[in-house]
PDB file of C-alpha atoms in Angstrom:
ATOM      1  CA  MET L 134      92.841 114.320  90.458  1.00 65.00           C
ATOM      2  CA  LEU L 135      89.968 114.095  92.910  1.00 64.00           C
ATOM      3  CA  ASP L 136      89.532 116.688  95.575  1.00 65.00           C
ATOM      4  CA  PRO L 137      87.913 115.644  98.898  1.00 62.00           C
ATOM      5  CA  LEU L 138      85.100 118.121  98.217  1.00 60.00           C
ATOM      6  CA  ASP L 139      84.268 116.181  95.039  1.00 62.00           C
ATOM      7  CA  LEU L 140      82.943 113.473  97.348  1.00 61.00           C
ATOM      8  CA  ALA L 141      81.258 115.804  99.823  1.00 61.00           C
ATOM      9  CA  GLY L 142      77.500 116.063 100.004  1.00 63.00           C
ATOM     10  CA  PRO L 143      75.557 119.179  99.031  1.00 63.00           C
ATOM     11  CA  ALA L 144      75.304 120.368 102.643  1.00 67.00           C
ATOM     12  CA  VAL L 145      79.074 120.859 102.965  1.00 65.00           C
ATOM     13  CA  THR L 146      80.722 124.240 102.479  1.00 64.00           C
ATOM     14  CA  ALA L 147      83.889 124.912 100.488  1.00 60.00           C
ATOM     15  CA  ASN L 148      86.036 124.456 103.608  1.00 64.00           C
ATOM     16  CA  GLY L 149      84.577 120.985 104.187  1.00 63.00           C
ATOM     17  CA  LEU L 150      82.416 121.942 107.158  1.00 68.00           C
ATOM     18  CA  PRO L 151      78.668 121.369 107.328  1.00 67.00           C
ATOM     19  CA  ALA L 152      76.615 124.291 106.089  1.00 69.00           C
ATOM     20  CA  ALA L 153      74.998 126.368 108.843  1.00 72.00           C
ATOM     21  CA  GLU L 154      71.567 125.921 107.251  1.00 73.00           C
ATOM     22  CA  ASP L 155      71.985 122.159 107.385  1.00 75.00           C
ATOM     23  CA  LEU L 156      73.000 122.258 111.040  1.00 78.00           C
ATOM     24  CA  GLU L 157      70.042 124.469 111.885  1.00 84.00           C
ATOM     25  CA  ALA L 158      67.638 122.138 110.098  1.00 84.00           C
ATOM     26  CA  ARG L 159      69.106 119.087 111.811  1.00 82.00           C
ATOM     27  CA  ALA L 160      68.949 120.776 115.222  1.00 88.00           C
ATOM     28  CA  ALA L 161      65.333 121.786 114.646  1.00 91.00           C
ATOM     29  CA  ALA L 162      64.432 118.244 113.585  1.00 92.00           C
ATOM     30  CA  ALA L 163      66.161 116.820 116.670  1.00 93.00           C
ATOM     31  CA  GLU L 164      64.376 119.271 118.948  1.00 95.00           C
ATOM     32  CA  SER L 165      61.040 118.405 117.383  1.00 96.00           C
ATOM     33  CA  GLY L 166      61.690 114.664 117.627  1.00 95.00           C
ATOM     34  CA  LEU L 167      62.764 114.900 121.247  1.00 95.00           C
ATOM     35  CA  GLY L 168      59.659 116.903 122.114  1.00 96.00           C
ATOM     36  CA  ALA L 169      57.426 114.374 120.368  1.00 96.00           C
ATOM     37  CA  ALA L 170      59.083 111.435 122.145  1.00 95.00           C
ATOM     38  CA  LEU L 171      58.699 113.170 125.492  1.00 95.00           C
ATOM     39  CA  ALA L 172      55.035 113.945 124.786  1.00 97.00           C
ATOM     40  CA  ARG L 173      54.331 110.305 123.920  1.00 96.00           C
ATOM     41  CA  LEU L 174      55.985 109.140 127.147  1.00 94.00           C
ATOM     42  CA  GLN L 175      54.066 111.716 129.184  1.00 95.00           C
ATOM     43  CA  ALA L 176      50.825 110.475 127.627  1.00 96.00           C
ATOM     44  CA  LEU L 177      51.667 106.966 128.819  1.00 94.00           C
ATOM     45  CA  LEU L 178      52.485 108.284 132.292  1.00 93.00           C
ATOM     46  CA  ALA L 179      49.079 109.966 132.418  1.00 94.00           C
ATOM     47  CA  THR L 180      47.414 106.522 132.344  1.00 92.00           C
ATOM     48  CA  PRO L 181      49.805 104.367 134.376  1.00 91.00           C
ATOM     49  CA  ASP L 182      47.367 101.527 135.035  1.00 90.00           C
ATOM     50  CA  THR L 183      46.761 100.892 131.343  1.00 91.00           C
ATOM     51  CA  ALA L 184      50.116 101.911 129.845  1.00 91.00           C
ATOM     52  CA  ALA L 185      51.258  99.136 127.523  1.00 91.00           C
ATOM     53  CA  ILE L 186      54.621  97.660 128.459  1.00 91.00           C
ATOM     54  CA  PRO L 187      55.911  97.568 124.842  1.00 92.00           C
ATOM     55  CA  ALA L 188      54.935 101.225 124.410  1.00 93.00           C
ATOM     56  CA  LEU L 189      56.772 102.214 127.595  1.00 93.00           C
ATOM     57  CA  ARG L 190      59.876 100.388 126.410  1.00 92.00           C
ATOM     58  CA  ARG L 191      59.634 101.943 122.938  1.00 93.00           C
ATOM     59  CA  GLU L 192      59.322 105.490 124.265  1.00 93.00           C
ATOM     60  CA  LEU L 193      62.171 105.058 126.755  1.00 93.00           C
ATOM     61  CA  LEU L 194      64.350 103.861 123.876  1.00 93.00           C
ATOM     62  CA  ALA L 195      63.238 106.837 121.778  1.00 94.00           C
ATOM     63  CA  LEU L 196      64.563 109.158 124.494  1.00 94.00           C
ATOM     64  CA  LEU L 197      67.783 107.146 124.666  1.00 93.00           C
ATOM     65  CA  ARG L 198      68.405 107.995 120.999  1.00 92.00           C
ATOM     66  CA  TYR L 199      68.535 111.641 122.048  1.00 92.00           C
ATOM     67  CA  GLY L 200      71.059 110.933 124.797  1.00 92.00           C
ATOM     68  CA  VAL L 201      68.671 111.136 127.759  1.00 92.00           C
ATOM     69  CA  ALA L 202      70.412 109.369 130.626  1.00 92.00           C
ATOM     70  CA  GLY L 203      68.688 106.539 132.466  1.00 90.00           C
ATOM     71  CA  THR L 204      66.327 105.569 129.668  1.00 89.00           C
ATOM     72  CA  VAL L 205      67.624 102.086 128.873  1.00 88.00           C
ATOM     73  CA  PRO L 206      64.629  99.917 129.819  1.00 86.00           C
ATOM     74  CA  GLY L 207      65.278  97.388 132.536  1.00 83.00           C
ATOM     75  CA  ALA L 208      65.192  93.662 131.869  1.00 81.00           C
ATOM     76  CA  PRO L 209      61.734  92.179 131.302  1.00 83.00           C
ATOM     77  CA  LEU L 210      60.122  90.694 134.394  1.00 79.00           C
ATOM     78  CA  ALA L 211      57.929  87.617 134.632  1.00 77.00           C
ATOM     79  CA  ASP L 212      55.169  89.602 136.366  1.00 82.00           C
ATOM     80  CA  ALA L 213      53.615  92.125 133.963  1.00 85.00           C
ATOM     81  CA  GLY L 214      52.390  94.331 136.789  1.00 85.00           C
ATOM     82  CA  ALA L 215      55.830  94.517 138.360  1.00 87.00           C
ATOM     83  CA  GLU L 216      57.415  95.202 134.979  1.00 86.00           C
ATOM     84  CA  ARG L 217      54.952  98.020 134.260  1.00 88.00           C
ATOM     85  CA  ALA L 218      55.610  99.512 137.713  1.00 87.00           C
ATOM     86  CA  ALA L 219      59.384  99.354 137.194  1.00 86.00           C
ATOM     87  CA  LEU L 220      59.156 100.986 133.760  1.00 87.00           C
ATOM     88  CA  LEU L 221      56.820 103.708 135.044  1.00 90.00           C
ATOM     89  CA  LEU L 222      59.215 104.449 137.886  1.00 88.00           C
ATOM     90  CA  GLN L 223      62.093 104.649 135.447  1.00 85.00           C
ATOM     91  CA  ALA L 224      60.111 106.918 133.092  1.00 86.00           C
ATOM     92  CA  ARG L 225      59.351 109.409 135.827  1.00 87.00           C
TER      93      ARG L 225
END
């Protein structure tokens, strides 16, 4: 007869909970990824006049993956300058 732990991955303890080492590694990776995404967005904010619209959208979405509120990019606008300004405002 199969036991549920027979199907569990290697990072699961005998009681079926994730191993502390695995949680620590995942938390560290998330912290590093969030910091990197924030740094990339800040680099774009440092050059607002030349920040590429696709890059702004990409970095806002990267922060959304970490649960940062208000980072869903707004709808694209016909005027590139207005769209860049709206995304920069949202990123700040």
